[in-house]
């Protein structure tokens, strides 16, 4: 079995794969105050004693990398692959500075392109709402980063005197008839409008229609208010991409005579 670990800014998603099947998944906090032992306890309480053949970590919180590596090694005796722009990514990274790209975005782009083999735009609803764009040549050409849904709610509450802190919910009308509904409309429906608009602009720059894929916790709610339907909603896209990239990086490179 293979463990895939996606360390995000707020939470860490963990997946357990048996061959190509995701058989278990859970989340734990991305907390820099927690120790290796803390992470060992969380992993063991969710996974128990299982035979692990390998592990991969994709992280945007580098201070937690060693802790998760040690936890996996102590519990299961395997050294985790750390995914980075220096890894075998399966797609060509063509940013101005490839070191800036997060491992989760590499995993999203790779998995999306493997599914369709054409231009893809992946929208990931996390702490930030990110767009990962791979063209029809399999080149990761860039993306978009905007504040995430819950981040917007939290920011409005912290930066104002009267606006309450809310959680995401459906909202029937664009015109809010109270403060709560006005905030929900602005954040939820506003995010839907932003995503529609950015998809249009990105496709204009690509010069063609793209396959649109959504992942992350809030995609089902926001998609209700979009003009453009997602071609695929895949909540486990990042974990699946990490699993495939583990297999790609665990295999020895094939040397060919030039």
mmCIF file of C-alpha atoms in Angstrom:
data_model
loop_
_atom_site.group_PDB
_atom_site.id
_atom_site.type_symbol
_atom_site.label_atom_id
_atom_site.label_comp_id
_atom_site.label_asym_id
_atom_site.label_seq_id
_atom_site.Cartn_x
_atom_site.Cartn_y
_atom_site.Cartn_z
ATOM 1 C CA UNK A 1 0.000 0.000 0.000
ATOM 2 C CA UNK A 2 1.041 3.607 -0.638
ATOM 3 C CA UNK A 3 0.490 6.581 1.684
ATOM 4 C CA UNK A 4 -0.074 9.956 0.019
ATOM 5 C CA UNK A 5 0.186 13.091 2.161
ATOM 6 C CA UNK A 6 -0.914 16.531 0.960
ATOM 7 C CA UNK A 7 0.241 19.152 3.497
ATOM 8 C CA UNK A 8 -1.852 22.284 2.973
ATOM 9 C CA UNK A 9 -1.822 25.610 4.763
ATOM 10 C CA UNK A 10 -4.760 24.734 7.004
ATOM 11 C CA UNK A 11 -5.071 20.951 6.969
ATOM 12 C CA UNK A 12 -3.219 17.882 5.773
ATOM 13 C CA UNK A 13 -5.018 15.295 3.653
ATOM 14 C CA UNK A 14 -3.828 11.701 3.881
ATOM 15 C CA UNK A 15 -4.767 8.917 1.481
ATOM 16 C CA UNK A 16 -4.075 5.189 1.570
ATOM 17 C CA UNK A 17 -3.937 3.446 -1.807
ATOM 18 C CA UNK A 18 -4.146 -0.278 -2.440
ATOM 19 C CA UNK A 19 -2.940 -0.640 -6.032
ATOM 20 C CA UNK A 20 -4.896 2.151 -7.801
ATOM 21 C CA UNK A 21 -7.798 2.262 -5.323
ATOM 22 C CA UNK A 22 -8.057 4.924 -2.649
ATOM 23 C CA UNK A 23 -9.200 2.781 0.276
ATOM 24 C CA UNK A 24 -8.986 5.341 3.086
ATOM 25 C CA UNK A 25 -8.600 9.068 3.541
ATOM 26 C CA UNK A 26 -8.714 11.538 6.387
ATOM 27 C CA UNK A 27 -7.590 15.012 7.389
ATOM 28 C CA UNK A 28 -5.476 16.280 10.246
ATOM 29 C CA UNK A 29 -4.336 19.817 11.119
ATOM 30 C CA UNK A 30 -1.283 21.394 9.532
ATOM 31 C CA UNK A 31 -0.001 22.598 12.884
ATOM 32 C CA UNK A 32 3.628 23.615 13.297
ATOM 33 C CA UNK A 33 3.220 23.339 17.069
ATOM 34 C CA UNK A 34 2.683 19.585 16.808
ATOM 35 C CA UNK A 35 5.596 17.191 17.211
ATOM 36 C CA UNK A 36 6.654 14.087 15.301
ATOM 37 C CA UNK A 37 5.005 12.016 18.037
ATOM 38 C CA UNK A 38 1.759 13.964 17.611
ATOM 39 C CA UNK A 39 1.709 13.183 13.899
ATOM 40 C CA UNK A 40 2.598 9.559 14.559
ATOM 41 C CA UNK A 41 -0.396 9.310 16.891
ATOM 42 C CA UNK A 42 -2.742 10.851 14.311
ATOM 43 C CA UNK A 43 -1.479 8.626 11.518
ATOM 44 C CA UNK A 44 -1.664 5.470 13.602
ATOM 45 C CA UNK A 45 -5.119 6.246 14.996
ATOM 46 C CA UNK A 46 -6.457 6.504 11.448
ATOM 47 C CA UNK A 47 -4.374 3.922 9.581
ATOM 48 C CA UNK A 48 -3.396 1.439 12.279
ATOM 49 C CA UNK A 49 -0.938 -1.375 11.500
ATOM 50 C CA UNK A 50 -0.817 -1.719 7.730
ATOM 51 C CA UNK A 51 1.904 -2.911 5.377
ATOM 52 C CA UNK A 52 3.234 0.142 3.590
ATOM 53 C CA UNK A 53 5.385 -0.124 0.463
ATOM 54 C CA UNK A 54 6.001 3.585 -0.020
ATOM 55 C CA UNK A 55 4.900 7.132 0.720
ATOM 56 C CA UNK A 56 4.895 10.528 -0.953
ATOM 57 C CA UNK A 57 4.543 13.981 0.561
ATOM 58 C CA UNK A 58 3.417 17.055 -1.318
ATOM 59 C CA UNK A 59 3.694 20.138 0.868
ATOM 60 C CA UNK A 60 3.227 23.886 0.910
ATOM 61 C CA UNK A 61 4.335 24.032 4.570
ATOM 62 C CA UNK A 62 7.978 23.000 4.362
ATOM 63 C CA UNK A 63 8.515 23.184 8.133
ATOM 64 C CA UNK A 64 6.285 20.121 8.474
ATOM 65 C CA UNK A 65 8.048 17.982 5.875
ATOM 66 C CA UNK A 66 10.632 16.461 8.211
ATOM 67 C CA UNK A 67 8.069 15.775 10.920
ATOM 68 C CA UNK A 68 5.818 13.827 8.560
ATOM 69 C CA UNK A 69 8.823 12.040 7.028
ATOM 70 C CA UNK A 70 10.037 10.909 10.455
ATOM 71 C CA UNK A 71 6.513 9.911 11.495
ATOM 72 C CA UNK A 72 6.068 7.718 8.401
ATOM 73 C CA UNK A 73 9.544 6.207 8.805
ATOM 74 C CA UNK A 74 9.034 5.461 12.525
ATOM 75 C CA UNK A 75 5.611 3.880 12.011
ATOM 76 C CA UNK A 76 5.973 2.079 8.694
ATOM 77 C CA UNK A 77 9.683 1.888 7.924
ATOM 78 C CA UNK A 78 9.579 3.646 4.553
ATOM 79 C CA UNK A 79 11.292 6.821 3.414
ATOM 80 C CA UNK A 80 8.785 9.201 1.847
ATOM 81 C CA UNK A 81 9.346 10.803 -1.540
ATOM 82 C CA UNK A 82 9.159 14.607 -1.239
ATOM 83 C CA UNK A 83 7.517 15.987 -4.377
ATOM 84 C CA UNK A 84 9.037 19.189 -5.748
ATOM 85 C CA UNK A 85 9.715 20.902 -9.044
ATOM 86 C CA UNK A 86 12.948 18.880 -9.160
ATOM 87 C CA UNK A 87 11.010 15.582 -9.130
ATOM 88 C CA UNK A 88 9.850 13.697 -12.197
ATOM 89 C CA UNK A 89 6.604 15.626 -12.683
ATOM 90 C CA UNK A 90 5.195 13.961 -15.808
ATOM 91 C CA UNK A 91 4.407 17.394 -17.256
ATOM 92 C CA UNK A 92 6.768 20.162 -18.340
ATOM 93 C CA UNK A 93 6.901 23.110 -15.931
ATOM 94 C CA UNK A 94 7.270 26.360 -17.894
ATOM 95 C CA UNK A 95 6.894 29.075 -15.251
ATOM 96 C CA UNK A 96 9.312 31.973 -14.917
ATOM 97 C CA UNK A 97 10.451 30.428 -11.632
ATOM 98 C CA UNK A 98 9.516 26.757 -11.305
ATOM 99 C CA UNK A 99 10.587 26.707 -7.654
ATOM 100 C CA UNK A 100 7.495 28.784 -6.816
ATOM 101 C CA UNK A 101 5.005 26.092 -7.792
ATOM 102 C CA UNK A 102 3.419 24.134 -4.955
ATOM 103 C CA UNK A 103 3.520 20.342 -4.939
ATOM 104 C CA UNK A 104 -0.280 20.179 -4.749
ATOM 105 C CA UNK A 105 -0.535 22.153 -7.980
ATOM 106 C CA UNK A 106 1.936 19.841 -9.711
ATOM 107 C CA UNK A 107 -0.148 16.860 -8.584
ATOM 108 C CA UNK A 108 -3.384 18.501 -9.783
ATOM 109 C CA UNK A 109 -1.933 19.428 -13.156
ATOM 110 C CA UNK A 110 -0.412 16.009 -13.741
ATOM 111 C CA UNK A 111 -3.524 14.063 -12.755
ATOM 112 C CA UNK A 112 -5.822 16.300 -14.810
ATOM 113 C CA UNK A 113 -3.669 16.041 -17.928
ATOM 114 C CA UNK A 114 -3.336 12.272 -17.542
ATOM 115 C CA UNK A 115 -7.126 11.968 -17.460
ATOM 116 C CA UNK A 116 -7.814 13.960 -20.634
ATOM 117 C CA UNK A 117 -4.565 14.489 -22.604
ATOM 118 C CA UNK A 118 -5.737 17.950 -23.660
ATOM 119 C CA UNK A 119 -5.787 21.483 -22.257
ATOM 120 C CA UNK A 120 -7.074 21.403 -18.689
ATOM 121 C CA UNK A 121 -7.894 24.010 -16.057
ATOM 122 C CA UNK A 122 -8.115 22.665 -12.525
ATOM 123 C CA UNK A 123 -9.818 24.802 -9.874
ATOM 124 C CA UNK A 124 -8.825 23.790 -6.344
ATOM 125 C CA UNK A 125 -10.978 25.146 -3.500
ATOM 126 C CA UNK A 126 -8.687 25.350 -0.473
ATOM 127 C CA UNK A 127 -7.275 28.048 1.797
ATOM 128 C CA UNK A 128 -6.658 29.747 -1.545
ATOM 129 C CA UNK A 129 -8.692 29.113 -4.674
ATOM 130 C CA UNK A 130 -6.105 28.126 -7.259
ATOM 131 C CA UNK A 131 -6.294 27.511 -10.991
ATOM 132 C CA UNK A 132 -3.692 25.135 -12.441
ATOM 133 C CA UNK A 133 -3.417 25.282 -16.216
ATOM 134 C CA UNK A 134 -1.800 22.675 -18.449
ATOM 135 C CA UNK A 135 -1.950 23.172 -22.213
ATOM 136 C CA UNK A 136 -2.496 20.517 -24.864
ATOM 137 C CA UNK A 137 1.282 19.954 -25.126
ATOM 138 C CA UNK A 138 1.421 18.844 -21.492
ATOM 139 C CA UNK A 139 3.062 22.076 -20.346
ATOM 140 C CA UNK A 140 2.153 23.590 -16.976
ATOM 141 C CA UNK A 141 2.030 27.198 -18.107
ATOM 142 C CA UNK A 142 0.777 28.899 -14.938
ATOM 143 C CA UNK A 143 -2.400 29.661 -13.102
ATOM 144 C CA UNK A 144 -4.399 31.931 -10.855
ATOM 145 C CA UNK A 145 -4.366 32.330 -7.066
ATOM 146 C CA UNK A 146 -7.250 34.025 -5.231
ATOM 147 C CA UNK A 147 -8.441 34.053 -1.604
ATOM 148 C CA UNK A 148 -10.302 30.865 -0.701
ATOM 149 C CA UNK A 149 -13.940 30.757 0.393
ATOM 150 C CA UNK A 150 -13.343 30.320 4.134
ATOM 151 C CA UNK A 151 -10.415 32.760 3.967
ATOM 152 C CA UNK A 152 -12.800 35.423 2.645
ATOM 153 C CA UNK A 153 -15.296 34.788 5.435
ATOM 154 C CA UNK A 154 -12.558 34.932 8.071
ATOM 155 C CA UNK A 155 -11.052 38.105 6.620
ATOM 156 C CA UNK A 156 -14.382 39.972 6.610
ATOM 157 C CA UNK A 157 -14.946 39.038 10.250
ATOM 158 C CA UNK A 158 -11.450 40.043 11.392
ATOM 159 C CA UNK A 159 -11.222 43.277 9.418
ATOM 160 C CA UNK A 160 -14.632 44.714 10.314
ATOM 161 C CA UNK A 161 -16.438 45.652 13.491
ATOM 162 C CA UNK A 162 -19.913 44.344 12.734
ATOM 163 C CA UNK A 163 -19.683 41.518 10.186
ATOM 164 C CA UNK A 164 -20.130 38.049 11.696
ATOM 165 C CA UNK A 165 -17.951 35.015 11.003
ATOM 166 C CA UNK A 166 -19.827 32.573 8.777
ATOM 167 C CA UNK A 167 -19.390 29.176 7.189
ATOM 168 C CA UNK A 168 -20.199 28.447 3.564
ATOM 169 C CA UNK A 169 -23.824 27.708 2.711
ATOM 170 C CA UNK A 170 -26.222 27.924 -0.219
ATOM 171 C CA UNK A 171 -27.754 31.335 -0.882
ATOM 172 C CA UNK A 172 -31.034 31.692 -2.811
ATOM 173 C CA UNK A 173 -30.675 35.267 -4.059
ATOM 174 C CA UNK A 174 -27.906 37.574 -5.222
ATOM 175 C CA UNK A 175 -29.419 40.484 -3.278
ATOM 176 C CA UNK A 176 -28.968 39.684 0.391
ATOM 177 C CA UNK A 177 -31.938 40.636 2.597
ATOM 178 C CA UNK A 178 -29.803 40.623 5.765
ATOM 179 C CA UNK A 179 -26.112 40.906 6.637
ATOM 180 C CA UNK A 180 -25.579 37.150 6.688
ATOM 181 C CA UNK A 181 -27.149 36.632 3.263
ATOM 182 C CA UNK A 182 -25.307 39.624 1.817
ATOM 183 C CA UNK A 183 -21.995 38.102 2.934
ATOM 184 C CA UNK A 184 -22.936 34.654 1.610
ATOM 185 C CA UNK A 185 -23.896 36.170 -1.734
ATOM 186 C CA UNK A 186 -20.733 38.217 -1.977
ATOM 187 C CA UNK A 187 -18.423 35.345 -1.117
ATOM 188 C CA UNK A 188 -20.175 32.308 -2.607
ATOM 189 C CA UNK A 189 -21.877 33.810 -5.647
ATOM 190 C CA UNK A 190 -19.009 36.268 -6.068
ATOM 191 C CA UNK A 191 -16.526 33.396 -6.171
ATOM 192 C CA UNK A 192 -18.654 31.655 -8.804
ATOM 193 C CA UNK A 193 -18.594 34.803 -10.966
ATOM 194 C CA UNK A 194 -14.830 35.137 -10.489
ATOM 195 C CA UNK A 195 -14.249 31.527 -11.530
ATOM 196 C CA UNK A 196 -16.484 31.878 -14.609
ATOM 197 C CA UNK A 197 -14.691 35.062 -15.622
ATOM 198 C CA UNK A 198 -11.188 33.705 -15.057
ATOM 199 C CA UNK A 199 -11.965 30.523 -17.012
ATOM 200 C CA UNK A 200 -13.101 32.684 -19.959
ATOM 201 C CA UNK A 201 -9.946 34.804 -19.836
ATOM 202 C CA UNK A 202 -7.643 31.804 -19.464
ATOM 203 C CA UNK A 203 -9.268 30.051 -22.435
ATOM 204 C CA UNK A 204 -8.844 33.200 -24.529
ATOM 205 C CA UNK A 205 -5.116 33.121 -23.766
ATOM 206 C CA UNK A 206 -4.939 29.371 -24.412
ATOM 207 C CA UNK A 207 -6.684 29.894 -27.745
ATOM 208 C CA UNK A 208 -9.023 26.938 -27.195
ATOM 209 C CA UNK A 209 -11.618 25.469 -24.893
ATOM 210 C CA UNK A 210 -10.208 23.534 -21.954
ATOM 211 C CA UNK A 211 -11.505 20.713 -19.813
ATOM 212 C CA UNK A 212 -12.562 22.263 -16.492
ATOM 213 C CA UNK A 213 -11.994 20.199 -13.353
ATOM 214 C CA UNK A 214 -12.843 21.078 -9.749
ATOM 215 C CA UNK A 215 -11.407 19.711 -6.539
ATOM 216 C CA UNK A 216 -11.539 20.727 -2.890
ATOM 217 C CA UNK A 217 -14.187 20.953 -0.236
ATOM 218 C CA UNK A 218 -16.422 23.758 -1.518
ATOM 219 C CA UNK A 219 -16.648 22.981 -5.233
ATOM 220 C CA UNK A 220 -20.133 21.442 -5.137
ATOM 221 C CA UNK A 221 -21.692 24.523 -3.522
ATOM 222 C CA UNK A 222 -19.945 27.147 -5.662
ATOM 223 C CA UNK A 223 -20.547 25.255 -8.918
ATOM 224 C CA UNK A 224 -24.319 25.653 -8.384
ATOM 225 C CA UNK A 225 -23.987 29.372 -9.196
ATOM 226 C CA UNK A 226 -21.605 29.141 -12.149
ATOM 227 C CA UNK A 227 -22.657 29.624 -15.754
ATOM 228 C CA UNK A 228 -20.048 27.103 -16.898
ATOM 229 C CA UNK A 229 -20.417 23.578 -15.547
ATOM 230 C CA UNK A 230 -17.328 21.688 -14.467
ATOM 231 C CA UNK A 231 -16.538 18.741 -16.729
ATOM 232 C CA UNK A 232 -15.404 16.780 -13.678
ATOM 233 C CA UNK A 233 -15.687 17.281 -9.924
ATOM 234 C CA UNK A 234 -12.996 15.152 -8.304
ATOM 235 C CA UNK A 235 -12.585 15.730 -4.543
ATOM 236 C CA UNK A 236 -9.540 13.400 -4.396
ATOM 237 C CA UNK A 237 -7.701 14.755 -7.446
ATOM 238 C CA UNK A 238 -4.618 15.871 -5.477
ATOM 239 C CA UNK A 239 -4.232 12.571 -3.621
ATOM 240 C CA UNK A 240 -4.670 10.657 -6.868
ATOM 241 C CA UNK A 241 -2.044 12.831 -8.542
ATOM 242 C CA UNK A 242 0.366 12.264 -5.663
ATOM 243 C CA UNK A 243 -0.164 8.496 -5.937
ATOM 244 C CA UNK A 244 0.622 8.508 -9.658
ATOM 245 C CA UNK A 245 3.654 10.721 -9.109
ATOM 246 C CA UNK A 246 4.916 8.361 -6.400
ATOM 247 C CA UNK A 247 4.829 5.525 -8.939
ATOM 248 C CA UNK A 248 6.586 7.727 -11.481
ATOM 249 C CA UNK A 249 9.346 8.738 -9.067
ATOM 250 C CA UNK A 250 9.746 5.337 -7.398
ATOM 251 C CA UNK A 251 10.580 3.713 -10.736
ATOM 252 C CA UNK A 252 14.237 3.908 -11.863
ATOM 253 C CA UNK A 253 14.735 6.225 -14.838
ATOM 254 C CA UNK A 254 14.877 4.610 -18.265
ATOM 255 C CA UNK A 255 18.187 5.417 -19.960
ATOM 256 C CA UNK A 256 18.136 5.631 -23.716
ATOM 257 C CA UNK A 257 21.088 5.998 -26.075
ATOM 258 C CA UNK A 258 20.981 9.331 -27.829
#
